[in-house]
Each structure stands twice: as C-alpha cells, then as structure tokens.
Coordinates of C-alpha atoms in Angstrom, one line a residue:
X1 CA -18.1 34.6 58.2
X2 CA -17.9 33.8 62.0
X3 CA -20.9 31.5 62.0
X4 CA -19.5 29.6 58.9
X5 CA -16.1 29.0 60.8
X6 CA -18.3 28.4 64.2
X7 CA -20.2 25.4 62.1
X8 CA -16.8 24.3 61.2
X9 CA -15.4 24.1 64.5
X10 CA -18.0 22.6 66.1
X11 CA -18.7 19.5 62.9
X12 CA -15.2 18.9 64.1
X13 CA -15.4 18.5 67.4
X14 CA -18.6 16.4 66.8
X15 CA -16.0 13.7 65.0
X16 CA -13.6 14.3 67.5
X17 CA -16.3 12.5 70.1
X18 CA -17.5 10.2 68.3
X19 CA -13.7 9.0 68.1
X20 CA -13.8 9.0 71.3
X21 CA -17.2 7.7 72.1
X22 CA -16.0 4.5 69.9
X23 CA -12.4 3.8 71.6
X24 CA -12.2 6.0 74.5
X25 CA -9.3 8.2 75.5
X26 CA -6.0 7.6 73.5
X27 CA -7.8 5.5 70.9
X28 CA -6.7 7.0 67.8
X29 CA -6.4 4.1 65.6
X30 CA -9.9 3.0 66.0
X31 CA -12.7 2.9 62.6
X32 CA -14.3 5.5 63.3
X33 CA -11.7 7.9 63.4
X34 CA -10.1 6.6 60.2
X35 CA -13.6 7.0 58.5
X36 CA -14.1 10.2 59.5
X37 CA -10.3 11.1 58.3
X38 CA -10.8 9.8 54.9
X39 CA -14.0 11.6 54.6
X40 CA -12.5 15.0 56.2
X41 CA -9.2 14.3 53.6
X42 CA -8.1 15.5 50.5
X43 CA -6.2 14.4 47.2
X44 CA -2.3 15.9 48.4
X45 CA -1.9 16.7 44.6
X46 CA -5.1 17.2 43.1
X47 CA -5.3 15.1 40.5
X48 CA -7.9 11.6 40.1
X49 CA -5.1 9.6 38.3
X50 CA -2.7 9.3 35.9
X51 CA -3.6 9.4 32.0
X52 CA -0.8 7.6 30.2
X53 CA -1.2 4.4 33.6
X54 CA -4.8 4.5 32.2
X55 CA -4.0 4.0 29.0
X56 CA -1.1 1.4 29.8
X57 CA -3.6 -0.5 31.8
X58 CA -6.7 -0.7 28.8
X59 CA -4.1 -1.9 26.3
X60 CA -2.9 -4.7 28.9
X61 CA -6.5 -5.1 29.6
X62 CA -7.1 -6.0 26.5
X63 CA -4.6 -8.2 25.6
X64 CA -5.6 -10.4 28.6
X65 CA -8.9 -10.7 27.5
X66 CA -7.9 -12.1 24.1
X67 CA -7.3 -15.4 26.6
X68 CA -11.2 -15.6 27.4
X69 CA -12.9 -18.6 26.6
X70 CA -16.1 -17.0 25.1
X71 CA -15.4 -16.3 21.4
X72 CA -17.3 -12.5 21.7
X73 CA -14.7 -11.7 24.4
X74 CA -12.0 -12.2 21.9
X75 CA -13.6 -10.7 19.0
X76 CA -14.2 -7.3 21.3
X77 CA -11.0 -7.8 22.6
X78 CA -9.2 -7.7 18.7
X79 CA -11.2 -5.0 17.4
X80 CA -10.5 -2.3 20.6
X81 CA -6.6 -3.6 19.5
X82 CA -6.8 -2.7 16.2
X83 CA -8.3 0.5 16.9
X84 CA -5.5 1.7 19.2
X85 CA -2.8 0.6 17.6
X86 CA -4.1 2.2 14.3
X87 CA -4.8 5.6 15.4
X88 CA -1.7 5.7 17.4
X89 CA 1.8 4.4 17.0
X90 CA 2.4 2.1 20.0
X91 CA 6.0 1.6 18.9
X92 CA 6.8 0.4 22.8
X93 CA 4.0 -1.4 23.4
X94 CA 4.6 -3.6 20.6
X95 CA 8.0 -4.7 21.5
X96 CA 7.0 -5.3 25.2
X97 CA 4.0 -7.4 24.3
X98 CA 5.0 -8.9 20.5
X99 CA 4.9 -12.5 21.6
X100 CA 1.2 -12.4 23.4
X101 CA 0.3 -11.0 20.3
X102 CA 1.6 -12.6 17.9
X103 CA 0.6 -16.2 19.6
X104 CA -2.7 -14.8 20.1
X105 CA -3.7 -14.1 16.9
X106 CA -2.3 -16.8 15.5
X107 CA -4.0 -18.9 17.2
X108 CA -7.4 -16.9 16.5
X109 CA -6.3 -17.8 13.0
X110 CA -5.7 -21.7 13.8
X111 CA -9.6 -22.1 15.8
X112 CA -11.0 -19.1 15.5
X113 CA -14.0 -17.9 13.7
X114 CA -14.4 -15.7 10.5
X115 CA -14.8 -12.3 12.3
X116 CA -11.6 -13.6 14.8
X117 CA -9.6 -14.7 12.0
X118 CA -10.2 -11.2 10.2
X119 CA -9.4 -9.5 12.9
X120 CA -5.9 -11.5 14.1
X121 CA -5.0 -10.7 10.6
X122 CA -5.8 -6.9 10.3
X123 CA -3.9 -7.3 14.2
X124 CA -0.7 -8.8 12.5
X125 CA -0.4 -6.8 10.1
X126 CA -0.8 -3.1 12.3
X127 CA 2.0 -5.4 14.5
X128 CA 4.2 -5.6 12.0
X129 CA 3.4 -1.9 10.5
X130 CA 4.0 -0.4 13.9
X131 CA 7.7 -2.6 14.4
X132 CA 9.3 -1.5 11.5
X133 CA 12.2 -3.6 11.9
X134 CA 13.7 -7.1 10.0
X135 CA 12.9 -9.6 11.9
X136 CA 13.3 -12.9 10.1
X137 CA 12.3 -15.4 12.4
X138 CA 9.2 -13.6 13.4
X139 CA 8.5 -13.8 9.8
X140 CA 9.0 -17.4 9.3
X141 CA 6.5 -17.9 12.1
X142 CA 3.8 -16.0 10.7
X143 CA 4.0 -16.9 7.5
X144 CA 2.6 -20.4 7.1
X145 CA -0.2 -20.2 8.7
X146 CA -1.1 -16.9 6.8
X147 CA -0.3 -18.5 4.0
X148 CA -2.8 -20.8 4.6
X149 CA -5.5 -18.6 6.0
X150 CA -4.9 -16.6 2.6
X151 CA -5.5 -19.7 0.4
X152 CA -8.9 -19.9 1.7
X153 CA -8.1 -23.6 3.8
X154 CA -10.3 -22.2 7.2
X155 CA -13.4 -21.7 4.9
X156 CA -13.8 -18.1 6.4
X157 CA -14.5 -16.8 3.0
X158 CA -13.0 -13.8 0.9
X159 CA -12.7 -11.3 3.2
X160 CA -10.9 -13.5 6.2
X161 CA -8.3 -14.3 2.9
X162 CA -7.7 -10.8 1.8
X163 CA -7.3 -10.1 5.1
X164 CA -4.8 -12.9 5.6
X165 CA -3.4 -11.6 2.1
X166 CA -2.7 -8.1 3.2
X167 CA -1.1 -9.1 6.5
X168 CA 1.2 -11.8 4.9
X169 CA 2.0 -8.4 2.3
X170 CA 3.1 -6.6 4.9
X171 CA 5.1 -8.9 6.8
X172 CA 7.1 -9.8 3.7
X173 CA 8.0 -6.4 3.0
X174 CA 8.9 -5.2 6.6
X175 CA 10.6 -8.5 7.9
X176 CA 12.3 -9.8 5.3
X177 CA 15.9 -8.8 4.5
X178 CA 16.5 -12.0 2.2
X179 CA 14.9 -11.3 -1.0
X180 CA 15.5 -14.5 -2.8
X181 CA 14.2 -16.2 0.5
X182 CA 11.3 -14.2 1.7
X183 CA 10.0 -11.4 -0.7
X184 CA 10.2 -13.7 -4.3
X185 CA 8.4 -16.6 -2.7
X186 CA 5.5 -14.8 -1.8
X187 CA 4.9 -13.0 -4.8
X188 CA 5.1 -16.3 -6.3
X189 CA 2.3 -17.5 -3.7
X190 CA 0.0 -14.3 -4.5
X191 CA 0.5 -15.1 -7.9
X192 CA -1.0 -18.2 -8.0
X193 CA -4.0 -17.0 -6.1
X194 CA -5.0 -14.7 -8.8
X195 CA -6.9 -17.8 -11.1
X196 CA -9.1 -19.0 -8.8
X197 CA -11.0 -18.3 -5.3
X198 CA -13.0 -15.4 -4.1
X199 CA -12.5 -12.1 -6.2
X200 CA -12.3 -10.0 -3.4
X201 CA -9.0 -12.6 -2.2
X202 CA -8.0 -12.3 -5.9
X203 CA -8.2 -8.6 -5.7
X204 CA -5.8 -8.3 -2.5
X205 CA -3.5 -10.5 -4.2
X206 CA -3.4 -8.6 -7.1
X207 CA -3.0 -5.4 -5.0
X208 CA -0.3 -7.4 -3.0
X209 CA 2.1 -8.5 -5.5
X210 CA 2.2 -5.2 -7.2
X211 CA 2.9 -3.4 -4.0
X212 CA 6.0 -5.9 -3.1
X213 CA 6.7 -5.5 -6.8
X214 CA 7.7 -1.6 -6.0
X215 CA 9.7 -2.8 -3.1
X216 CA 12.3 -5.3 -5.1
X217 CA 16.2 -4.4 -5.4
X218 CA 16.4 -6.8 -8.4
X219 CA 14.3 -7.2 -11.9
X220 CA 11.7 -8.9 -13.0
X221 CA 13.2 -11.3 -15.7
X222 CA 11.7 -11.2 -18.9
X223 CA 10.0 -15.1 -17.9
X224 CA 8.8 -14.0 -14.8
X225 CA 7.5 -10.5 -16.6
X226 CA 5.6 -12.3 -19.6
X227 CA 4.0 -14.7 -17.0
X228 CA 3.0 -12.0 -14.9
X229 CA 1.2 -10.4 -17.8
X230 CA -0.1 -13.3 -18.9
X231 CA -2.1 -13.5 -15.1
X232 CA -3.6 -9.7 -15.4
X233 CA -4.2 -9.8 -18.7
X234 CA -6.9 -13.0 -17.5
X235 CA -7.9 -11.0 -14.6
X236 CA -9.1 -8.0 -16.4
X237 CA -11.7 -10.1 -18.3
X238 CA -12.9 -10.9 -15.2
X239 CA -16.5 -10.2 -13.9
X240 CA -15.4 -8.0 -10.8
X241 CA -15.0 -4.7 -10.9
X242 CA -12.0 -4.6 -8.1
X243 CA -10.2 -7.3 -9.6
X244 CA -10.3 -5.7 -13.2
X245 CA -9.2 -2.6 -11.3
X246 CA -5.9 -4.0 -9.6
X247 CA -5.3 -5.7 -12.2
X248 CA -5.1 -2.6 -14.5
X249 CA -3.3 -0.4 -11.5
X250 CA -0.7 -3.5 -11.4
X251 CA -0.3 -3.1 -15.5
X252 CA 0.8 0.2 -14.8
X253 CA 3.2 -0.8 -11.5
X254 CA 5.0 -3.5 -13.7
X255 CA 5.5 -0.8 -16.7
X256 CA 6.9 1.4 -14.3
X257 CA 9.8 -1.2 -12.4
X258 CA 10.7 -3.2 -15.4
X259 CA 13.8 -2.0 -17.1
X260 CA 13.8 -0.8 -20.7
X261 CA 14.8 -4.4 -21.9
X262 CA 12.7 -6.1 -20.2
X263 CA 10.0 -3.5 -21.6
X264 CA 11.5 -3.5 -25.1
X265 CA 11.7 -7.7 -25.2
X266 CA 7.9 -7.8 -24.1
X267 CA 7.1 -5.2 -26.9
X268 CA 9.1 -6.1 -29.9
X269 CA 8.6 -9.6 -29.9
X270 CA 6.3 -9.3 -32.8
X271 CA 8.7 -7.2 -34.7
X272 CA 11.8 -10.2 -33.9
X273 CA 9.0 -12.9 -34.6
X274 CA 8.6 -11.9 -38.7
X275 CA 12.4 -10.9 -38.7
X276 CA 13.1 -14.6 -37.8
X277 CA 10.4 -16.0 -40.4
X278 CA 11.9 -14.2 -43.2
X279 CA 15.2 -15.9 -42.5
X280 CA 13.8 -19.0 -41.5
X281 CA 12.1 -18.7 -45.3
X282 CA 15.6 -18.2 -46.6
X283 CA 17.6 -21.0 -45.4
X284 CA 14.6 -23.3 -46.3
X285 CA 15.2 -22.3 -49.8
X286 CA 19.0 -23.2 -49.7
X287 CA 18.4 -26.2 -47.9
X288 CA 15.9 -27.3 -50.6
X289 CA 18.5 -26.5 -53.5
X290 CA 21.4 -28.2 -51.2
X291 CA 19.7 -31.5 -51.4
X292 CA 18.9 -31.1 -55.0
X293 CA 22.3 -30.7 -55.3
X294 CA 23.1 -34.0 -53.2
X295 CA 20.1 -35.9 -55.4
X296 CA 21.5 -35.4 -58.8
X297 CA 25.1 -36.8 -60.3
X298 CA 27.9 -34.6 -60.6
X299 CA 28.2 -33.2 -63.9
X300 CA 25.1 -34.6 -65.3
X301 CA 22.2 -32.9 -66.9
X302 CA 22.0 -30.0 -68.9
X303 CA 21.6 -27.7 -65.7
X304 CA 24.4 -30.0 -63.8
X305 CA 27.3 -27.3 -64.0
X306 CA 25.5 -24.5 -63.4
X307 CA 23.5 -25.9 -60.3
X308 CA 26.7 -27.0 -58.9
X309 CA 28.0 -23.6 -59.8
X310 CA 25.0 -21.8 -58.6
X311 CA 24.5 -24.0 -55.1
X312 CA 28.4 -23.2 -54.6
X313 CA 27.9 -19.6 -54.8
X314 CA 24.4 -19.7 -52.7
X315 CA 25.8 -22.0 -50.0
X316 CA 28.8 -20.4 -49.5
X317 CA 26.4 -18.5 -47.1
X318 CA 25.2 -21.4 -45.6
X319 CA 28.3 -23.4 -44.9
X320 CA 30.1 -20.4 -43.3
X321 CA 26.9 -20.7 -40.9
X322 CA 27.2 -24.4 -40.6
X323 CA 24.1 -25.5 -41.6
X324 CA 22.7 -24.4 -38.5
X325 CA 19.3 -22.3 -38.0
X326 CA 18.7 -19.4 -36.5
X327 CA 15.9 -20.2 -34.0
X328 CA 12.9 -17.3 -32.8
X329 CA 13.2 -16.5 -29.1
X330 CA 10.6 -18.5 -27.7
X331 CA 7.1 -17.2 -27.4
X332 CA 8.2 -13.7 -29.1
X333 CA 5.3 -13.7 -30.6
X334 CA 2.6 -14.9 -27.9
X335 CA 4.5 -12.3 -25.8
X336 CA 3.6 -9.0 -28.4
X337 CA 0.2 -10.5 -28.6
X338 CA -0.5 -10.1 -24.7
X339 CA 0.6 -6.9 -24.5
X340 CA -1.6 -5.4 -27.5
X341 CA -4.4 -7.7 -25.8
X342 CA -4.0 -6.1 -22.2
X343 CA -3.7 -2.6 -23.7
X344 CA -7.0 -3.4 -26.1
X345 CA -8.6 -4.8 -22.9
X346 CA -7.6 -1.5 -21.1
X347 CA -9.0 0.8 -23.8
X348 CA -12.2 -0.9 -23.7
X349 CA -12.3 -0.4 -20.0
X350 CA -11.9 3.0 -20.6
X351 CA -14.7 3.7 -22.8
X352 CA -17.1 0.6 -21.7
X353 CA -17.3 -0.8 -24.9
X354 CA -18.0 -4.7 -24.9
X355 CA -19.5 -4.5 -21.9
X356 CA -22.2 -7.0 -21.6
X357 CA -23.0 -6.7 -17.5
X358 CA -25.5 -4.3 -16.6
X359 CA -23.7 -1.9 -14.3
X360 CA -24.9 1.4 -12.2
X361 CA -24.0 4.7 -12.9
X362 CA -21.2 4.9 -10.6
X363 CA -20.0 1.7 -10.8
X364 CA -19.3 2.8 -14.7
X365 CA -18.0 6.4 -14.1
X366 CA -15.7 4.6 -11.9
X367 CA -14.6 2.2 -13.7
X368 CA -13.9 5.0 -17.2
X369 CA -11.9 7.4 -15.0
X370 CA -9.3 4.3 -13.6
X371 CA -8.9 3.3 -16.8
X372 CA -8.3 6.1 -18.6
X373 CA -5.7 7.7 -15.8
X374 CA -3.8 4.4 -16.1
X375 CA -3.7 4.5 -20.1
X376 CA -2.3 8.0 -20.1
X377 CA 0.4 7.0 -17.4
X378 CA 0.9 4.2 -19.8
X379 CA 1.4 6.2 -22.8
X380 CA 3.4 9.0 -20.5
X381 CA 1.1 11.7 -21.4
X382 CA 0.6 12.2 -17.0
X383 CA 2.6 11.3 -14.8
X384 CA 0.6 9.9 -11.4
X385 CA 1.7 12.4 -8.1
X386 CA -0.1 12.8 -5.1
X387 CA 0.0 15.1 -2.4
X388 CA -1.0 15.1 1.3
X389 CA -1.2 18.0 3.6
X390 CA 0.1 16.6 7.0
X391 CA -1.3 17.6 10.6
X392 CA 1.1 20.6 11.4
X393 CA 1.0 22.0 7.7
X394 CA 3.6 20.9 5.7
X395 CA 2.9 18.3 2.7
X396 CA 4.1 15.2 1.5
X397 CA 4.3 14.7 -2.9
X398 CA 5.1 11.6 -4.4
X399 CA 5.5 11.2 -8.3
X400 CA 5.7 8.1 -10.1
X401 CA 3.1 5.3 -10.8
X402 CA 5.1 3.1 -8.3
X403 CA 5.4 5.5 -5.1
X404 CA 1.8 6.6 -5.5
X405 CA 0.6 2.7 -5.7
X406 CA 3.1 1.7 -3.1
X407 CA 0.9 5.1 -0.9
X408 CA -2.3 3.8 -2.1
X409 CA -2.2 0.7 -0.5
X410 CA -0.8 1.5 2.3
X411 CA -3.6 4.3 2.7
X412 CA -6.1 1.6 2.1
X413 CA -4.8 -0.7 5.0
X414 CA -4.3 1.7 7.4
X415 CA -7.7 3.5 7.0
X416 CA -8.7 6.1 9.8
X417 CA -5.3 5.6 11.1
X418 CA -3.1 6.8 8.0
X419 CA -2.1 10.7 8.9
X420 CA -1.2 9.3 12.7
X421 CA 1.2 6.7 11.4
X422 CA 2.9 9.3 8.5
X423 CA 3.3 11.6 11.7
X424 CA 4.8 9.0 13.9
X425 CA 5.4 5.9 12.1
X426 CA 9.6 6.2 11.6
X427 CA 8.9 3.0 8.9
X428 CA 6.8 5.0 6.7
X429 CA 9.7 7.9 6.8
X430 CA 12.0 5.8 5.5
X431 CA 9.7 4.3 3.0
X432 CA 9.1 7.5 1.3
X433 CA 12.2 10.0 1.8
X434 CA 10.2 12.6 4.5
X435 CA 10.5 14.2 7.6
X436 CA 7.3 15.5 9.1
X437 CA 7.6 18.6 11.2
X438 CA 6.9 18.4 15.0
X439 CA 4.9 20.6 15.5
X440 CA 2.6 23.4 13.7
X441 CA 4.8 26.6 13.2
X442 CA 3.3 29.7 15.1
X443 CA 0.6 31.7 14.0
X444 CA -0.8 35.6 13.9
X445 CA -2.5 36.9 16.9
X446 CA -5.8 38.3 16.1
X447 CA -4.0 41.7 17.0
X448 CA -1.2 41.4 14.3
X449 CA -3.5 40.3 11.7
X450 CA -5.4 43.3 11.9
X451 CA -2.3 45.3 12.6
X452 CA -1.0 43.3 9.2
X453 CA -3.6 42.3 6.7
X454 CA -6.5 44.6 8.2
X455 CA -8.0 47.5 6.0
X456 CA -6.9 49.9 8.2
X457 CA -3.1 48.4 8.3
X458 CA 0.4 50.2 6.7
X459 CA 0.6 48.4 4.0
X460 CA -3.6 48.2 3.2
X461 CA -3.4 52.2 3.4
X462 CA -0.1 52.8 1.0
X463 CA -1.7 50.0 -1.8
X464 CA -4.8 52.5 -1.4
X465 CA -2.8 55.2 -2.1
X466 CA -1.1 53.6 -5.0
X467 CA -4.3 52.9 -6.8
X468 CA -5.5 56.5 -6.1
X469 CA -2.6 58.0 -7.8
X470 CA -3.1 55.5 -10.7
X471 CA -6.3 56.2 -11.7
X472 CA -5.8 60.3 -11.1
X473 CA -2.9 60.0 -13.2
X474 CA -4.7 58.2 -15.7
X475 CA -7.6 60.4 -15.9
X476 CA -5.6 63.6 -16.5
X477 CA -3.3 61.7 -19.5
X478 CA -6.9 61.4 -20.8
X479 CA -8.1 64.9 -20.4
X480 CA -4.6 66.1 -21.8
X481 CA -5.1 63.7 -24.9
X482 CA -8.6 65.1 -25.3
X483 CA -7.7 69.0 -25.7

C-alpha cells in the first residue's frame, strides 16, 4: 500500500517537472501542464452525456439531412424518421419542426423518386397522426399535391399511390373540422379511384373511404349510398384478392353507419318497384276506357249509357287524382338488384364457388374465412369485437363492425408502432373512449407468492384439509349404507 501511493507521488511530481521543464518557474498556463491536467482529470459528475440531448440531436440530425443533394441521403434520412416517430410519440418535436417537415416531404413528393415519394408520404401521414389537432390550413397544403401523388400523376406506381392514399386519409380525418369542405370531398376523390389504376391504390382507397365513412357526423343519402354500392359491388368481381377484400370489409362498414332508411330504401326497392307496376297497370286500364269514352258519341250505341255510366263510376277514382300518375322512385329496382348481387357475390366468396383463377391454399382459406365473418356480421348472427391487451396490463374492447374497421386500419398504418401510440398517442384516446393506465400495477414478491399460492401456504393447507374431510366423510356414509 506504501509503494502504490510512493508510485503515485512520484508520477506526479514527474508532471510537475515537465511543467516546469516546458515554461519554467510560474508557468502554469503552458501545454504541457494543461495536457497533463486533462489526462490526470475526471468527469465532476460521472456521467458520458446526456440521453434525451442525444436523442434531440439524431432527430435534428436527420431532418437536416433530408436537405442533401444525393437522393440516398434523403431516402435514409425519411426512413430513420419514420422509424422514430412511429415507435414513439414525438408530440413536441412535431410542433417544433412541422414546417421542415412538412416542406420536405412535399417536396420529396414534387421531384423525388418512388422509394422518396413513399416515404414523404408514410412521413406525413405519422406527422399528422402524432399532431392530433385541426389544423385547416395545414390541410389545404397537403392536400393537392397528395391528391395528385395518389392519382398515380408521378408514375411511381401502386405502392407510392396507396401510400399517398393513406396519408391524404389521415390528414382528412385529423385536420379537418369542415365536413362539407374537407372530409366529403375526399371521399368523393377516393371514390373515383376505385375503377381504375393499380389494385393495390384501389385497395387503399377502398380501405380509405370506409375508414372516413366511420368518422362522418352526417348520413350517407340514399344517392350517394346506392352509388357507393354500385362501386364495391364492381370491385368485388375484381381479380385481386385485397381489393375484393376491402371491398367486402367496406360492405359491412356502410351497413353498419347507414340509418335504417337509408338501409330499408336500398333493400325494398324491389318490393316498391312491383307495388308501383300494379298501379301503374291500373290507371292504364282507366285511361284506356277514358278515351273510349271521349271516342264514341254521347248516348249512342247499345253500350253508350252504360259505358258512360260505367266510366263515371270507374273515373271517379281517377279524376279525384287528377289524371296524374303515380311515378316509381327512380332506380328502385336497379337499387334491390345491387344489393342481392353484392350479397350473392359475397356468398360465393365465401365458399369459392365460381372461381375460375387458380389460387394457393392460403390465398383461399383466407379469402373463405373474410367472407364468411363479414356475411354473419351482415346477417347479425356475430357481432365483430376486438380486444388488445395494452403494455401495463389493462385491455382495450371495441364492438361494432365500424370501431373494429376504424382499429384495423389504423393498426395497419401504424405497424410496429401501434401499442406505443395507443399508450401515448392522446388522438387515439379520444378516438376510441379509453384511458390507458400509467403504469403496470405492482406485483407479488417471490416471498409472498410462496407465502400465498405456495403448497405449503394457509390457505393451500386448509383447502387440503377440506378435501380430506370430504372424502373421509364420504367413505364412512358408504360403509354405513353398506351394513
């Protein structure tokens, strides 16, 4: 122990002359000394650096790197983004920083290429998420150029426009307050995307529309519900397996938010339809024998009288209505036959009758087990529900074909990131009626689980002794009963 603090006295002296060698007497600000000071030094707290200035300092890092001129840079740049803000709410550092990013990425949308313009829009759209607030004019500047991007004009192909669809989606349903304004015209844009373009673009838009369909104060009409079956009843003839699938999973969302007479108009059109044929047939008939009437001279003919007689008594009917004809609602009919058309379409699905595309295994097994949970919604046999067990334990249940659609696609979006943002995310709260706890509630010690649940614990010994009376009871009621 001496010699260790004898080599420590004397390595210390040794720097104390070559400080002094280096500046001579009274130089204590030379290099030498500060060198040796800074070698001979340590950290006053301990610590290497701070964790949350680390942090701070990779996502700024990253957002100025999304200014590089090489395309790769960018690309990198977007993707490490999307990871952070996905696994973790960055509520603050989206409000500090929204106008980098939002100029960014739309600009990556504007020049960028495919894999940029993905990423700017998967960027947006987490952006947005993690906000969580109206914001009207941020809205108006997004969305025409993801309008665009979604309608396929940068070429980038269907997964840049479902992409561009999903974050368009989401800004319409966070940012807007106006629903006339904002929500209604872009559901009117995602419905005109379903007829043509990539299927996996026709898909999102699909999934899109049904999702802002859950979100609407107001009712479809029964125009704007007959169109909108008329468009997924022609997407699930189509070839792709996820098109026919949202399409079917939007059947279900629009039976669930339209009223009962909106429901009952689209279903009893057929039944209105044959009501106002039969009518129709009638008044043709006194019409016919009106103008008979009208043809021949009064009182002449044998049957003169008696048609005058006869037409009075016949058209009394008909003048009280004033001649006038009851006309069908339009399209009754047409409207009766798309819904037994989708529904037949549906059963098929189910069963994979009619199917003339050679399909795997799975693809098939997935395809019967959609379809048939979305008919037995449809006929209310099962009602969908989900349920989600959340980090510190508690659960989240949802019933109802529109909250478990309106979950499913944010699920989808969010990805790896989904249990972080229904933690954290005060939007998603609000959007489904929950408060997560804050943390996990405490547990047994390994000593009062033994003490507790152990074999050798109170309440372990008396259900021991329980079942040790039982059966000695029961075995002398037996010998009793036998003598």
């Amino acid at each position: 122990m001496g010699r260790r603090r004898l080599n420590n006295a004397t390595a210390a002296a040794s720097c104390l002359e070559l400080s002094s060698l280096h500046g001579g007497p009274g130089s204590g600000a030379s290099p030498g000394a500060s060198v040796a000071g800074s070698a001979c030094s340590y950290p006053p707290d301990g610590r290497d650096g701070d964790d949350d200035d680390a942090v701070l300092d990779d996502f700024e890092r990253r957002l100025d790197a999304l200014f590089e001129k090489r395309g790769t840079t960018r690309e990198r740049a977007l993707e490490a983004l999307a990871v952070l803000m996905r696994v973790d709410v960055r509520d603050d550092d989206c409000r500090q920083h929204s106008e980098t990013i939002t100029s960014r990425c739309l600009m990556a949308l504007k020049r960028g290429s495919a894999v940029e313009s993905s990423l700017a829009s998967q960027l947006l759209g987490l952006h947005v998420l993690t906000l969580g607030q109206p914001d009207e004019s941020l809205f108006e500047s997004l969305r025409p150029e993801l309008e665009r991007t979604a309608g396929g004009a940068n070429g980038g192909g269907g997964a840049v426009a479902a992409a561009a669809v999903d974050a368009l989606v989401l800004a319409a349903f966070v940012l807007c307050e106006d629903e006339l304004a904002g929500t209604r015209p872009v559901m009117d844009r995602l419905r005109a995307l379903w007829k043509k373009g990539d299927p996996k673009a026709r898909a999102a838009a699909v999934r899109g529309w049904s999702f802002l369909l859950t979100s609407l104060d107001a009712e479809l009409s029964e125009a704007e519900a007959a169109a909108s079956l008329a468009g997924l009843a022609a997407a699930l003839q189509d070839r792709d397996l996820e098109l026919r699938t949202a399409a079917g999973e939007a059947v279900g969302v629009l039976r669930a938010c339209c009223s009962a007479r909106v429901l009952q108009a689209l279903e009893e059109g057929d039944e209105e339809g044959e009501e106002d044929g039969e009518e129709e047939h009638e008044e043709d008939g006194e019409e016919e024998a009106r103008q008979q009437h009208l043809d021949a001279p009064a009182g002449v003919g044998e049957h003169g009288p008696a048609a005058a007689n006869g037409n009075k008594a016949s058209g009394g009917g008909a003048g009280a209505k004033g001649g006038v004809r009851r006309q069908p609602p339009p399209h009754s009919s047409h409207q009766q036959q798309q819904v037994e058309d989708v529904l037949g379409r549906m059963w098929d699905l189910a069963s994979n009758n009619g199917e003339k595309l050679r399909r795997s295994r799975r693809e098939r097994a997935t395809q019967r087990s959609t379809f048939r949970g979305l008919l037995a919604s449809l006929s209310g046999d099962d009602t969908p529900s989900v349920r989600i067990k959340l980090q510190h334990g508690d659960c989240l249940e949802l019933d109802g074909a529109a909250a478990v659609h309106r979950l499913a696609f944010l699920r989808r979006f969010l990805a790896g990131g989904f249990q972080a943002h229904l933690q954290h995310n005060a939007l998603l709260h609000d959007v489904f009626g929950f408060r997560p706890r804050a943390e996990r509630p405490d547990r047994l010690s390994a000593l009062e689980k033994r003490l507790t649940r152990g074999s050798q614990s109170a309440g372990a010994k008396a259900r021991s002794a329980n079942r040790t009376w039982s059966r000695d009871a029961k075995a002398s009621r037996m010998m009793m009963e036998a003598y």
